[in-house]
Amino acid sequence: MEDGRAGSGELRCPVPHAENTPLPPGHPSVPNANPSTLQPPSGEHCIFLRQSDDAPTVPSADTSRPVVVPPPITSPEDAKYVLVLSSRKSELAVRQASLVQSLLEQQFGQAALASPAESEVRQFLQSFAPSSGIRPIDFPVRTMSTLGDLNLKAPLCVIGGEGRAIWTKELEVALMAGAVDAIVHSLKDVPTTMPEGTELAAILEREDPRDALVVKQGLPYKSLDEMPKGSVIGTSSVRRVALLRRSYPHLMFSDVRGNINTRLAKLDANDGPYTALVLAAAGLKRMELDHRITAYVAEPVLLHAVGQGSLAIEIRTPRDASAERDQRIRHMIRSISNWRASWRCAAERALMHRMEGGCSIPLGVATRFDDHSDIEGQLNERLETPQEMLHAGVSRPSIQVAATPPEEGCRLTMSAVIVSLDGSQQCQHTESLVCRSIQDAEQLGIQVAEDLEHKKNARVILAEVEHHRQLAAAADEKRRAATAAGNKPQASSQAAEMDRRGLPRDDGAPKAWEV
């Protein structure tokens, strides 16, 4: 909306604001508004507003620190009938693990044995220990904290270290040590190169991959188009900032971390600086918070992240034919995989792998089959918001989806865009391919990546991102030198100066990307 002017010529915002709502820097004056707690970016290369409390408040989050592996929870005999699932400790991660647990119990638990029609399942379970009869499989869940959970202050693109592995490393150490048997991941958090000895055995039916706008309670805005100049959008995603800046250069962006409930609490707080948040719709729906979705923000404005909305299950790769237990685990996990989601995500991850990207690359994607409007468009990716569906009395339809892909193949279309950090430059490409296997889907992703690289100038934009990193590293080194020159040497027992990751600045690790 356009800003209005009062009779005195003073710039005023014509949109009603909740009383005492903090206003961002540069926003027109509003009666009864609190001053913003945000600070303007510190330089032209910064992309986020700075929080006044963005200093680390957690112990050193060293990516090389040893991981304490929990002991196995089963005896060797019981291990035949137990598959230990693992996830992070957040409420969303636990809900996601519980979903996988439920699917596996339906296939191989007590419920499966209760049905005489499940002859294949009974034969499979009988093969575990032919002499001891048939027992259902148990699927306990064991949770762990990861580096990404420990450092909630630094933006994701600042933490550095092992990129997306900040969400997976500790879990994978436990997996390879045999303390757990399968890890439930949000696929967008999983690096495209898997650690040696592990594999993704299943990708479940995809939840809504789009991003969602959540407006602060009490504010009247229904879309980003209605946001006045200077409105602050909370997000920890460089992708979202860069892509949204193309269409909304008048908006401001501030990093926000924490689990979903924490972020919503920050949004709704009376002294909170945010006008709205942009979050993954899938997380809100799995947390039964979809009533907070004000609007979907999708293509062409905002393409989603690679793998967004998908759950993936990582297992140990069976070393050889003698690794019978790992073979059985692979069989059980693969049984709940969804080929439609797997093919779409395979194309997206192949693109990401070719672009050598991670959390810090402003890349957005969108994939769909030709029958998208009849399947995903009716199930998980409807155009209506949950509020609109509820108001209209619409519920999720019952649609029979083929369990296996058609022999003749199906056409998959992928769109991808890479945008500069300031939103001024972009390259994008859309391509389709008739796929008959997951390898064909991966080839589609590679083809799109090659087009972006060789015809659309993607490397120029990505070079700018890397240049931004180098500028930040140089500025960080300069500040360290000034601090060392101006202060007396500290005793060895005193703590060294810390960077925004919570790491000592003299630890030899790559310098933080201080956005």
Short mmCIF file of C-alpha atoms in Angstrom, two decimals:
data_model
loop_
_atom_site.label_atom_id
_atom_site.label_comp_id
_atom_site.label_asym_id
_atom_site.label_seq_id
_atom_site.Cartn_x
_atom_site.Cartn_y
_atom_site.Cartn_z
CA MET A 1 0.00 0.00 0.00
CA GLU A 2 1.17 3.56 -0.63
CA ASP A 3 2.12 5.71 2.32
CA GLY A 4 -0.12 8.70 2.85
CA ARG A 5 0.73 12.25 3.95
CA ALA A 6 -0.90 14.26 6.68
CA GLY A 7 -1.87 17.89 6.12
CA SER A 8 1.49 19.05 7.45
CA GLY A 9 3.27 17.04 4.77
CA GLU A 10 4.57 14.50 7.28
CA LEU A 11 4.81 10.98 5.93
CA ARG A 12 2.21 8.74 7.59
CA CYS A 13 1.24 5.10 7.21
CA PRO A 14 -2.47 4.73 6.31
CA VAL A 15 -2.66 1.12 7.49
CA PRO A 16 -3.98 0.43 11.03
CA HIS A 17 -1.37 -0.98 13.41
CA ALA A 18 -1.91 -2.80 16.67
CA GLU A 19 -1.22 -0.53 19.62
CA ASN A 20 2.41 -0.53 20.82
CA THR A 21 3.61 -2.48 17.76
CA PRO A 22 7.32 -1.69 17.25
CA LEU A 23 8.04 -0.06 13.92
CA PRO A 24 11.09 -0.85 11.79
CA PRO A 25 13.71 1.76 10.95
CA GLY A 26 12.48 4.09 8.23
CA HIS A 27 8.79 3.32 8.73
CA PRO A 28 6.45 6.35 8.68
CA SER A 29 5.40 7.53 12.11
CA VAL A 30 2.41 5.91 13.80
CA PRO A 31 0.76 7.13 17.02
CA ASN A 32 1.38 4.99 20.12
CA ALA A 33 4.09 2.93 18.45
CA ASN A 34 7.18 1.70 20.25
CA PRO A 35 10.67 2.28 18.82
CA SER A 36 12.13 -0.67 16.95
CA THR A 37 14.74 -2.90 18.59
CA LEU A 38 16.34 -3.53 15.20
CA GLN A 39 19.53 -1.89 14.06
CA PRO A 40 20.19 -1.03 10.42
CA PRO A 41 22.65 -3.27 8.53
CA SER A 42 26.28 -2.35 9.22
CA GLY A 43 27.34 -2.10 5.58
CA GLU A 44 26.20 -2.23 2.00
CA HIS A 45 26.87 -5.96 1.75
CA CYS A 46 24.69 -6.89 4.71
CA ILE A 47 21.32 -8.44 3.93
CA PHE A 48 19.69 -8.73 7.34
CA LEU A 49 18.84 -6.11 9.93
CA ARG A 50 20.79 -6.76 13.12
CA GLN A 51 19.24 -7.73 16.42
CA SER A 52 20.55 -5.97 19.51
CA ASP A 53 20.83 -9.35 21.28
CA ASP A 54 22.50 -11.30 18.50
CA ALA A 55 25.61 -12.15 20.52
CA PRO A 56 25.93 -15.89 21.12
CA THR A 57 24.49 -17.12 24.41
CA VAL A 58 25.40 -20.80 24.14
CA PRO A 59 28.62 -22.67 24.80
CA SER A 60 31.15 -23.02 22.03
CA ALA A 61 29.46 -24.69 19.07
CA ASP A 62 32.56 -26.26 17.59
CA THR A 63 31.75 -28.41 14.57
CA SER A 64 34.81 -30.58 15.35
CA ARG A 65 33.84 -31.33 18.93
CA PRO A 66 33.52 -35.04 19.77
CA VAL A 67 30.04 -36.50 19.62
CA VAL A 68 28.93 -38.59 22.57
CA VAL A 69 27.30 -41.71 21.19
CA PRO A 70 24.46 -43.15 23.28
CA PRO A 71 24.67 -46.87 24.05
CA PRO A 72 22.49 -49.39 22.17
CA ILE A 73 19.11 -49.86 23.79
CA THR A 74 18.63 -53.48 22.75
CA SER A 75 20.29 -56.81 23.36
CA PRO A 76 21.65 -58.72 20.34
CA GLU A 77 18.62 -61.03 20.40
CA ASP A 78 16.05 -58.27 20.71
CA ALA A 79 17.80 -56.32 17.96
CA LYS A 80 16.17 -58.68 15.47
CA TYR A 81 12.79 -57.23 16.42
CA VAL A 82 13.69 -53.59 17.07
CA LEU A 83 14.45 -50.77 14.62
CA VAL A 84 15.54 -47.66 16.50
CA LEU A 85 14.50 -44.40 14.86
CA SER A 86 16.27 -41.15 15.65
CA SER A 87 15.63 -37.46 15.17
CA ARG A 88 16.47 -34.07 16.61
CA LYS A 89 14.83 -33.06 19.89
CA SER A 90 12.57 -30.28 18.63
CA GLU A 91 8.82 -30.84 18.84
CA LEU A 92 8.53 -30.72 15.06
CA ALA A 93 11.29 -33.32 14.62
CA VAL A 94 9.66 -35.61 17.18
CA ARG A 95 6.30 -35.32 15.40
CA GLN A 96 7.97 -36.19 12.13
CA ALA A 97 9.67 -39.22 13.67
CA SER A 98 6.36 -40.30 15.17
CA LEU A 99 4.77 -40.16 11.72
CA VAL A 100 7.43 -42.52 10.39
CA GLN A 101 7.02 -44.71 13.45
CA SER A 102 3.28 -44.99 12.77
CA LEU A 103 3.78 -45.89 9.10
CA LEU A 104 6.28 -48.61 9.96
CA GLU A 105 4.07 -50.04 12.71
CA GLN A 106 1.22 -50.31 10.23
CA GLN A 107 3.49 -52.30 7.94
CA PHE A 108 5.47 -54.45 10.38
CA GLY A 109 4.00 -54.00 13.86
CA GLN A 110 1.20 -55.74 15.72
CA ALA A 111 -1.43 -54.35 13.36
CA ALA A 112 0.22 -56.01 10.37
CA LEU A 113 0.26 -59.40 12.11
CA ALA A 114 -3.41 -59.09 13.02
CA SER A 115 -4.38 -59.19 9.34
CA PRO A 116 -4.15 -62.68 7.75
CA ALA A 117 -4.04 -60.99 4.34
CA GLU A 118 -0.53 -59.69 5.02
CA SER A 119 1.15 -62.94 3.99
CA GLU A 120 4.26 -61.23 2.58
CA VAL A 121 4.79 -59.34 5.83
CA ARG A 122 4.38 -62.52 7.86
CA GLN A 123 6.90 -64.35 5.68
CA PHE A 124 9.31 -61.43 6.03
CA LEU A 125 9.00 -61.42 9.83
CA GLN A 126 9.31 -65.21 9.95
CA SER A 127 12.66 -64.94 8.15
CA PHE A 128 14.15 -63.04 11.12
CA ALA A 129 14.25 -66.08 13.40
CA PRO A 130 12.50 -69.11 11.92
CA SER A 131 12.87 -71.17 15.09
CA SER A 132 11.28 -68.64 17.43
CA GLY A 133 8.04 -67.90 15.64
CA ILE A 134 6.74 -64.49 14.52
CA ARG A 135 7.05 -61.28 16.54
CA PRO A 136 6.04 -57.75 15.53
CA ILE A 137 8.76 -55.15 15.11
CA ASP A 138 9.11 -52.32 17.61
CA PHE A 139 10.12 -48.84 16.42
CA PRO A 140 11.28 -46.76 19.42
CA VAL A 141 12.41 -43.16 18.83
CA ARG A 142 15.64 -41.76 20.29
CA THR A 143 16.24 -38.00 20.05
CA MET A 144 19.51 -36.04 20.05
CA SER A 145 20.64 -32.41 19.94
CA THR A 146 22.67 -31.20 16.96
CA LEU A 147 24.96 -28.24 16.37
CA GLY A 148 22.10 -26.38 14.66
CA ASP A 149 20.02 -26.77 17.84
CA LEU A 150 22.79 -25.46 20.09
CA ASN A 151 23.48 -22.16 18.32
CA LEU A 152 20.19 -20.31 17.94
CA LYS A 153 21.61 -16.80 17.62
CA ALA A 154 23.79 -16.84 14.52
CA PRO A 155 21.95 -16.89 11.18
CA LEU A 156 22.23 -20.20 9.34
CA CYS A 157 24.45 -18.69 6.66
CA VAL A 158 26.81 -17.43 9.41
CA ILE A 159 27.45 -20.68 11.27
CA GLY A 160 29.74 -22.00 8.56
CA GLY A 161 31.53 -25.22 9.36
CA GLU A 162 29.92 -28.13 7.56
CA GLY A 163 26.94 -26.31 6.02
CA ARG A 164 23.75 -28.31 6.23
CA ALA A 165 25.51 -30.99 8.26
CA ILE A 166 24.92 -28.81 11.34
CA TRP A 167 21.53 -30.56 11.53
CA THR A 168 22.72 -34.11 10.80
CA LYS A 169 26.28 -34.83 11.97
CA GLU A 170 25.57 -35.97 15.53
CA LEU A 171 22.72 -38.20 14.37
CA GLU A 172 24.90 -39.78 11.69
CA VAL A 173 27.69 -40.56 14.16
CA ALA A 174 25.15 -42.44 16.29
CA LEU A 175 23.84 -44.22 13.18
CA MET A 176 27.27 -45.47 12.13
CA ALA A 177 28.05 -46.54 15.71
CA GLY A 178 24.92 -48.71 15.78
CA ALA A 179 23.21 -46.75 18.56
CA VAL A 180 20.30 -46.00 16.18
CA ASP A 181 19.16 -47.68 12.96
CA ALA A 182 17.47 -44.95 10.94
CA ILE A 183 17.35 -41.14 11.06
CA VAL A 184 14.24 -39.12 10.20
CA HIS A 185 15.29 -35.88 8.52
CA SER A 186 13.66 -32.85 7.02
CA LEU A 187 15.14 -33.39 3.58
CA LYS A 188 16.00 -29.72 3.05
CA ASP A 189 18.48 -30.06 5.96
CA VAL A 190 20.33 -33.02 4.42
CA PRO A 191 23.53 -32.38 2.43
CA THR A 192 23.43 -33.63 -1.16
CA THR A 193 26.58 -35.67 -0.54
CA MET A 194 25.88 -38.40 1.99
CA PRO A 195 28.57 -39.61 4.42
CA GLU A 196 30.31 -42.80 3.37
CA GLY A 197 28.41 -45.84 4.56
CA THR A 198 24.98 -44.17 4.64
CA GLU A 199 22.13 -43.66 2.17
CA LEU A 200 18.65 -42.19 1.93
CA ALA A 201 16.40 -45.23 1.78
CA ALA A 202 13.03 -43.47 1.62
CA ILE A 203 11.33 -40.15 0.97
CA LEU A 204 7.77 -39.99 2.25
CA GLU A 205 4.73 -38.45 0.59
CA ARG A 206 5.55 -34.78 0.32
CA GLU A 207 3.81 -32.26 2.52
CA ASP A 208 3.23 -28.78 1.10
CA PRO A 209 6.64 -27.52 -0.12
CA ARG A 210 5.61 -23.88 -0.38
CA ASP A 211 6.49 -21.01 1.92
CA ALA A 212 3.82 -19.37 4.04
CA LEU A 213 3.30 -15.81 5.24
CA VAL A 214 2.34 -15.50 8.91
CA VAL A 215 1.29 -11.99 9.92
CA LYS A 216 1.62 -10.69 13.48
CA GLN A 217 -1.59 -11.12 15.44
CA GLY A 218 -3.62 -7.92 15.42
CA LEU A 219 -2.25 -6.58 12.14
CA PRO A 220 -4.62 -6.37 9.17
CA TYR A 221 -2.34 -7.41 6.29
CA LYS A 222 -3.42 -10.34 4.15
CA SER A 223 -0.44 -10.53 1.80
CA LEU A 224 3.02 -9.13 1.20
CA ASP A 225 1.47 -6.76 -1.36
CA GLU A 226 -0.28 -4.93 1.50
CA MET A 227 2.82 -4.45 3.63
CA PRO A 228 3.86 -0.78 4.01
CA LYS A 229 7.37 0.40 3.32
CA GLY A 230 9.86 -0.68 5.98
CA SER A 231 7.83 -3.62 7.26
CA VAL A 232 10.14 -6.23 8.79
CA ILE A 233 9.88 -9.81 7.58
CA GLY A 234 11.48 -12.39 9.84
CA THR A 235 13.33 -15.25 8.16
CA SER A 236 16.63 -17.08 8.56
CA SER A 237 16.79 -17.96 4.85
CA VAL A 238 19.08 -16.17 2.39
CA ARG A 239 16.96 -17.69 -0.39
CA ARG A 240 13.79 -16.05 0.89
CA VAL A 241 15.46 -12.67 1.38
CA ALA A 242 17.01 -12.59 -2.09
CA LEU A 243 13.94 -13.82 -3.95
CA LEU A 244 11.50 -11.61 -2.06
CA ARG A 245 13.64 -8.54 -2.68
CA ARG A 246 12.94 -8.93 -6.41
CA SER A 247 9.25 -8.15 -5.91
CA TYR A 248 9.30 -6.25 -2.61
CA PRO A 249 12.37 -4.01 -2.46
CA HIS A 250 10.63 -1.77 0.07
CA LEU A 251 10.52 -4.52 2.72
CA MET A 252 13.19 -5.17 5.36
CA PHE A 253 14.39 -8.53 6.62
CA SER A 254 15.62 -9.66 10.02
CA ASP A 255 17.02 -13.03 11.01
CA VAL A 256 14.85 -15.13 13.33
CA ARG A 257 15.85 -18.51 14.81
CA GLY A 258 14.34 -21.08 17.12
CA ASN A 259 11.63 -23.69 16.80
CA ILE A 260 8.29 -22.78 15.26
CA ASN A 261 6.57 -21.91 18.54
CA THR A 262 9.54 -19.75 19.57
CA ARG A 263 9.43 -17.86 16.28
CA LEU A 264 5.68 -17.29 16.54
CA ALA A 265 6.12 -16.03 20.10
CA LYS A 266 8.76 -13.56 18.89
CA LEU A 267 6.40 -12.45 16.12
CA ASP A 268 3.40 -11.87 18.39
CA ALA A 269 5.25 -10.29 21.32
CA ASN A 270 4.13 -6.72 22.05
CA ASP A 271 7.73 -5.55 21.83
CA GLY A 272 8.58 -7.78 18.87
CA PRO A 273 10.06 -6.06 15.80
CA TYR A 274 8.49 -8.31 13.15
CA THR A 275 5.52 -7.45 10.97
CA ALA A 276 5.36 -11.02 9.65
CA LEU A 277 7.36 -14.21 9.26
CA VAL A 278 7.90 -16.38 6.22
CA LEU A 279 8.03 -20.04 7.25
CA ALA A 280 7.76 -23.43 5.56
CA ALA A 281 4.10 -24.34 5.23
CA ALA A 282 4.93 -28.00 5.88
CA GLY A 283 6.24 -27.33 9.39
CA LEU A 284 3.19 -25.29 10.33
CA LYS A 285 0.87 -28.03 9.08
CA ARG A 286 2.71 -30.82 10.86
CA MET A 287 2.57 -28.79 14.08
CA GLU A 288 -1.18 -28.23 13.57
CA LEU A 289 -0.53 -24.50 13.30
CA ASP A 290 -1.82 -24.14 9.76
CA HIS A 291 -4.51 -21.77 11.04
CA ARG A 292 -1.71 -19.21 11.36
CA ILE A 293 -1.05 -19.25 7.60
CA THR A 294 -2.13 -15.87 6.26
CA ALA A 295 -1.20 -16.59 2.64
CA TYR A 296 1.03 -18.85 0.59
CA VAL A 297 4.07 -17.25 -1.03
CA ALA A 298 4.87 -19.37 -4.07
CA GLU A 299 6.13 -19.13 -7.63
CA PRO A 300 6.73 -16.94 -9.50
CA VAL A 301 7.49 -14.70 -6.47
CA LEU A 302 9.12 -17.25 -4.19
CA LEU A 303 10.25 -20.70 -5.27
CA HIS A 304 10.75 -23.16 -2.42
CA ALA A 305 13.97 -24.70 -1.11
CA VAL A 306 15.38 -27.96 -2.42
CA GLY A 307 13.60 -30.84 -0.68
CA GLN A 308 11.29 -28.56 1.31
CA GLY A 309 8.24 -30.34 2.69
CA SER A 310 9.77 -33.81 2.39
CA LEU A 311 10.80 -36.25 5.09
CA ALA A 312 13.75 -38.52 4.32
CA ILE A 313 15.02 -41.57 6.19
CA GLU A 314 18.76 -42.21 6.33
CA ILE A 315 20.13 -45.69 7.07
CA ARG A 316 23.42 -47.54 7.06
CA THR A 317 24.27 -48.97 3.66
CA PRO A 318 24.54 -52.75 4.01
CA ARG A 319 28.23 -53.53 3.67
CA ASP A 320 27.70 -56.86 1.91
CA ALA A 321 25.26 -59.71 1.60
CA SER A 322 26.19 -60.89 5.12
CA ALA A 323 24.89 -57.67 6.72
CA GLU A 324 21.47 -59.25 7.16
CA ARG A 325 20.10 -56.85 9.75
CA ASP A 326 20.95 -53.76 7.70
CA GLN A 327 19.41 -55.45 4.66
CA ARG A 328 16.18 -56.00 6.59
CA ILE A 329 16.21 -52.38 7.79
CA ARG A 330 16.61 -51.17 4.22
CA HIS A 331 13.67 -53.36 3.12
CA MET A 332 11.38 -52.01 5.83
CA ILE A 333 12.30 -48.36 5.28
CA ARG A 334 11.95 -48.59 1.50
CA SER A 335 8.45 -49.98 1.88
CA ILE A 336 7.11 -46.59 3.02
CA SER A 337 8.83 -44.51 0.33
CA ASN A 338 6.75 -42.45 -2.11
CA TRP A 339 7.94 -42.50 -5.71
CA ARG A 340 6.35 -39.17 -6.68
CA ALA A 341 8.08 -37.30 -3.86
CA SER A 342 11.31 -39.24 -4.44
CA TRP A 343 11.50 -38.30 -8.12
CA ARG A 344 10.73 -34.63 -7.52
CA CYS A 345 13.31 -34.38 -4.74
CA ALA A 346 15.90 -36.34 -6.73
CA ALA A 347 15.69 -33.73 -9.49
CA GLU A 348 15.99 -30.89 -6.98
CA ARG A 349 18.93 -32.42 -5.11
CA ALA A 350 20.76 -33.21 -8.36
CA LEU A 351 20.46 -29.53 -9.28
CA MET A 352 21.70 -28.43 -5.86
CA HIS A 353 24.59 -30.91 -5.95
CA ARG A 354 25.70 -29.62 -9.35
CA MET A 355 25.54 -26.01 -8.13
CA GLU A 356 27.52 -27.01 -5.02
CA GLY A 357 25.00 -25.19 -2.89
CA GLY A 358 23.75 -25.21 0.67
CA CYS A 359 21.90 -22.97 3.12
CA SER A 360 23.76 -19.90 1.87
CA ILE A 361 22.93 -20.04 -1.85
CA PRO A 362 19.87 -18.04 -2.97
CA LEU A 363 18.40 -20.85 -5.07
CA GLY A 364 14.68 -21.56 -5.40
CA VAL A 365 13.07 -24.52 -7.18
CA ALA A 366 9.66 -25.88 -8.12
CA THR A 367 8.87 -29.35 -9.52
CA ARG A 368 5.62 -30.91 -10.67
CA PHE A 369 4.27 -33.76 -12.74
CA ASP A 370 1.80 -33.17 -15.57
CA ASP A 371 -1.03 -34.47 -13.35
CA HIS A 372 -0.05 -32.18 -10.48
CA SER A 373 -3.41 -30.42 -10.35
CA ASP A 374 -5.18 -33.78 -9.94
CA ILE A 375 -2.84 -35.27 -7.32
CA GLU A 376 -0.59 -32.99 -5.23
CA GLY A 377 -2.73 -29.96 -6.12
CA GLN A 378 -5.71 -31.68 -4.50
CA LEU A 379 -3.89 -33.32 -1.60
CA ASN A 380 -1.05 -31.26 -0.12
CA GLU A 381 -0.59 -28.25 -2.37
CA ARG A 382 -4.04 -26.72 -2.68
CA LEU A 383 -4.37 -23.10 -3.70
CA GLU A 384 -6.68 -22.26 -0.81
CA THR A 385 -5.28 -21.45 2.61
CA PRO A 386 -6.45 -23.64 5.52
CA GLN A 387 -8.72 -20.80 6.69
CA GLU A 388 -10.35 -20.57 3.26
CA MET A 389 -10.86 -24.34 3.15
CA LEU A 390 -12.40 -24.33 6.62
CA HIS A 391 -14.69 -21.44 5.75
CA ALA A 392 -15.84 -23.19 2.58
CA GLY A 393 -16.27 -26.54 4.33
CA VAL A 394 -13.64 -28.17 2.09
CA SER A 395 -11.67 -31.17 3.35
CA ARG A 396 -8.79 -33.14 1.90
CA PRO A 397 -10.23 -35.43 -0.80
CA SER A 398 -9.68 -39.17 -0.94
CA ILE A 399 -7.55 -39.76 -4.02
CA GLN A 400 -6.14 -43.12 -5.04
CA VAL A 401 -2.50 -42.57 -5.99
CA ALA A 402 -0.60 -45.20 -7.94
CA ALA A 403 1.93 -46.99 -5.73
CA THR A 404 4.37 -47.40 -8.62
CA PRO A 405 5.20 -45.17 -11.59
CA PRO A 406 3.58 -45.93 -14.96
CA GLU A 407 5.63 -48.02 -17.38
CA GLU A 408 5.38 -45.36 -20.08
CA GLY A 409 6.86 -42.79 -17.71
CA CYS A 410 5.54 -39.39 -16.72
CA ARG A 411 6.56 -35.86 -17.56
CA LEU A 412 8.31 -33.94 -14.80
CA THR A 413 8.84 -30.17 -15.04
CA MET A 414 11.41 -28.27 -13.03
CA SER A 415 11.81 -24.51 -12.61
CA ALA A 416 14.80 -22.99 -10.87
CA VAL A 417 15.96 -19.45 -10.13
CA ILE A 418 19.11 -17.97 -8.60
CA VAL A 419 18.92 -14.36 -7.40
CA SER A 420 21.61 -11.97 -6.19
CA LEU A 421 21.56 -11.01 -2.52
CA ASP A 422 20.12 -7.57 -3.28
CA GLY A 423 17.47 -8.98 -5.61
CA SER A 424 18.70 -7.00 -8.62
CA GLN A 425 20.11 -9.87 -10.71
CA GLN A 426 18.58 -13.23 -11.51
CA CYS A 427 18.82 -16.21 -13.78
CA GLN A 428 16.12 -18.81 -14.21
CA HIS A 429 15.27 -21.80 -16.33
CA THR A 430 12.38 -24.25 -16.77
CA GLU A 431 12.70 -27.65 -18.41
CA SER A 432 10.61 -30.82 -18.74
CA LEU A 433 11.55 -34.46 -19.24
CA VAL A 434 9.60 -37.70 -19.55
CA CYS A 435 11.00 -39.75 -16.67
CA ARG A 436 10.88 -43.54 -16.37
CA SER A 437 13.17 -43.85 -13.37
CA ILE A 438 14.62 -41.81 -10.52
CA GLN A 439 17.83 -41.59 -12.54
CA ASP A 440 15.89 -39.76 -15.26
CA ALA A 441 14.65 -37.29 -12.63
CA GLU A 442 18.23 -36.70 -11.50
CA GLN A 443 19.22 -36.08 -15.12
CA LEU A 444 16.53 -33.40 -15.36
CA GLY A 445 18.08 -31.61 -12.39
CA ILE A 446 21.52 -31.81 -13.98
CA GLN A 447 20.19 -30.42 -17.27
CA VAL A 448 18.61 -27.43 -15.50
CA ALA A 449 21.86 -26.81 -13.61
CA GLU A 450 23.89 -26.91 -16.82
CA ASP A 451 21.56 -24.41 -18.45
CA LEU A 452 21.81 -22.05 -15.47
CA GLU A 453 25.59 -22.38 -15.47
CA HIS A 454 26.34 -22.07 -19.17
CA LYS A 455 23.48 -20.02 -20.60
CA LYS A 456 21.99 -18.01 -17.73
CA ASN A 457 25.09 -16.66 -16.01
CA ALA A 458 24.42 -18.32 -12.65
CA ARG A 459 28.11 -18.43 -11.79
CA VAL A 460 28.33 -14.64 -11.89
CA ILE A 461 25.67 -14.38 -9.19
CA LEU A 462 27.20 -17.17 -7.12
CA ALA A 463 30.59 -15.46 -7.44
CA GLU A 464 28.98 -12.38 -5.89
CA VAL A 465 27.82 -14.52 -2.96
CA GLU A 466 31.36 -15.81 -2.51
CA HIS A 467 32.70 -12.25 -2.81
CA HIS A 468 30.34 -11.30 0.02
CA ARG A 469 31.89 -14.06 2.14
CA GLN A 470 35.38 -12.80 1.40
CA LEU A 471 34.46 -9.23 2.31
CA ALA A 472 33.01 -10.44 5.58
CA ALA A 473 36.13 -12.48 6.31
CA ALA A 474 38.37 -9.47 5.59
CA ALA A 475 36.30 -7.20 7.82
CA ASP A 476 36.38 -9.82 10.55
CA GLU A 477 40.17 -10.13 10.31
CA LYS A 478 40.55 -6.35 10.44
CA ARG A 479 38.43 -6.12 13.59
CA ARG A 480 40.41 -8.91 15.24
CA ALA A 481 43.65 -7.09 14.49
CA ALA A 482 42.28 -3.84 15.93
CA THR A 483 41.11 -5.64 19.05
CA ALA A 484 44.50 -7.28 19.51
CA ALA A 485 46.32 -3.96 19.06
CA GLY A 486 44.10 -2.03 21.45
CA ASN A 487 43.85 -4.50 24.33
CA LYS A 488 46.34 -6.03 26.71
CA PRO A 489 47.10 -9.71 26.17
CA GLN A 490 44.71 -11.93 28.07
CA ALA A 491 45.85 -14.57 30.48
CA SER A 492 45.66 -18.07 29.08
CA SER A 493 42.93 -18.92 31.57
CA GLN A 494 40.65 -16.19 30.22
CA ALA A 495 38.19 -16.83 27.43
CA ALA A 496 39.25 -15.70 23.97
CA GLU A 497 37.20 -13.27 21.91
CA MET A 498 34.22 -15.10 20.42
CA ASP A 499 32.66 -14.75 17.00
CA ARG A 500 28.92 -14.99 16.26
CA ARG A 501 29.08 -18.77 16.05
CA GLY A 502 30.29 -18.95 19.63
CA LEU A 503 33.77 -20.00 18.48
CA PRO A 504 37.08 -18.39 19.52
CA ARG A 505 38.25 -16.07 16.76
CA ASP A 506 41.74 -17.55 16.87
CA ASP A 507 40.64 -21.15 16.43
CA GLY A 508 41.72 -21.32 12.79
CA ALA A 509 38.18 -22.06 11.59
CA PRO A 510 36.75 -20.20 8.57
CA LYS A 511 35.52 -16.76 9.63
CA ALA A 512 31.81 -16.22 10.11
CA TRP A 513 29.77 -14.81 7.26
CA GLU A 514 28.63 -11.78 9.21
CA VAL A 515 25.48 -10.70 7.45
#
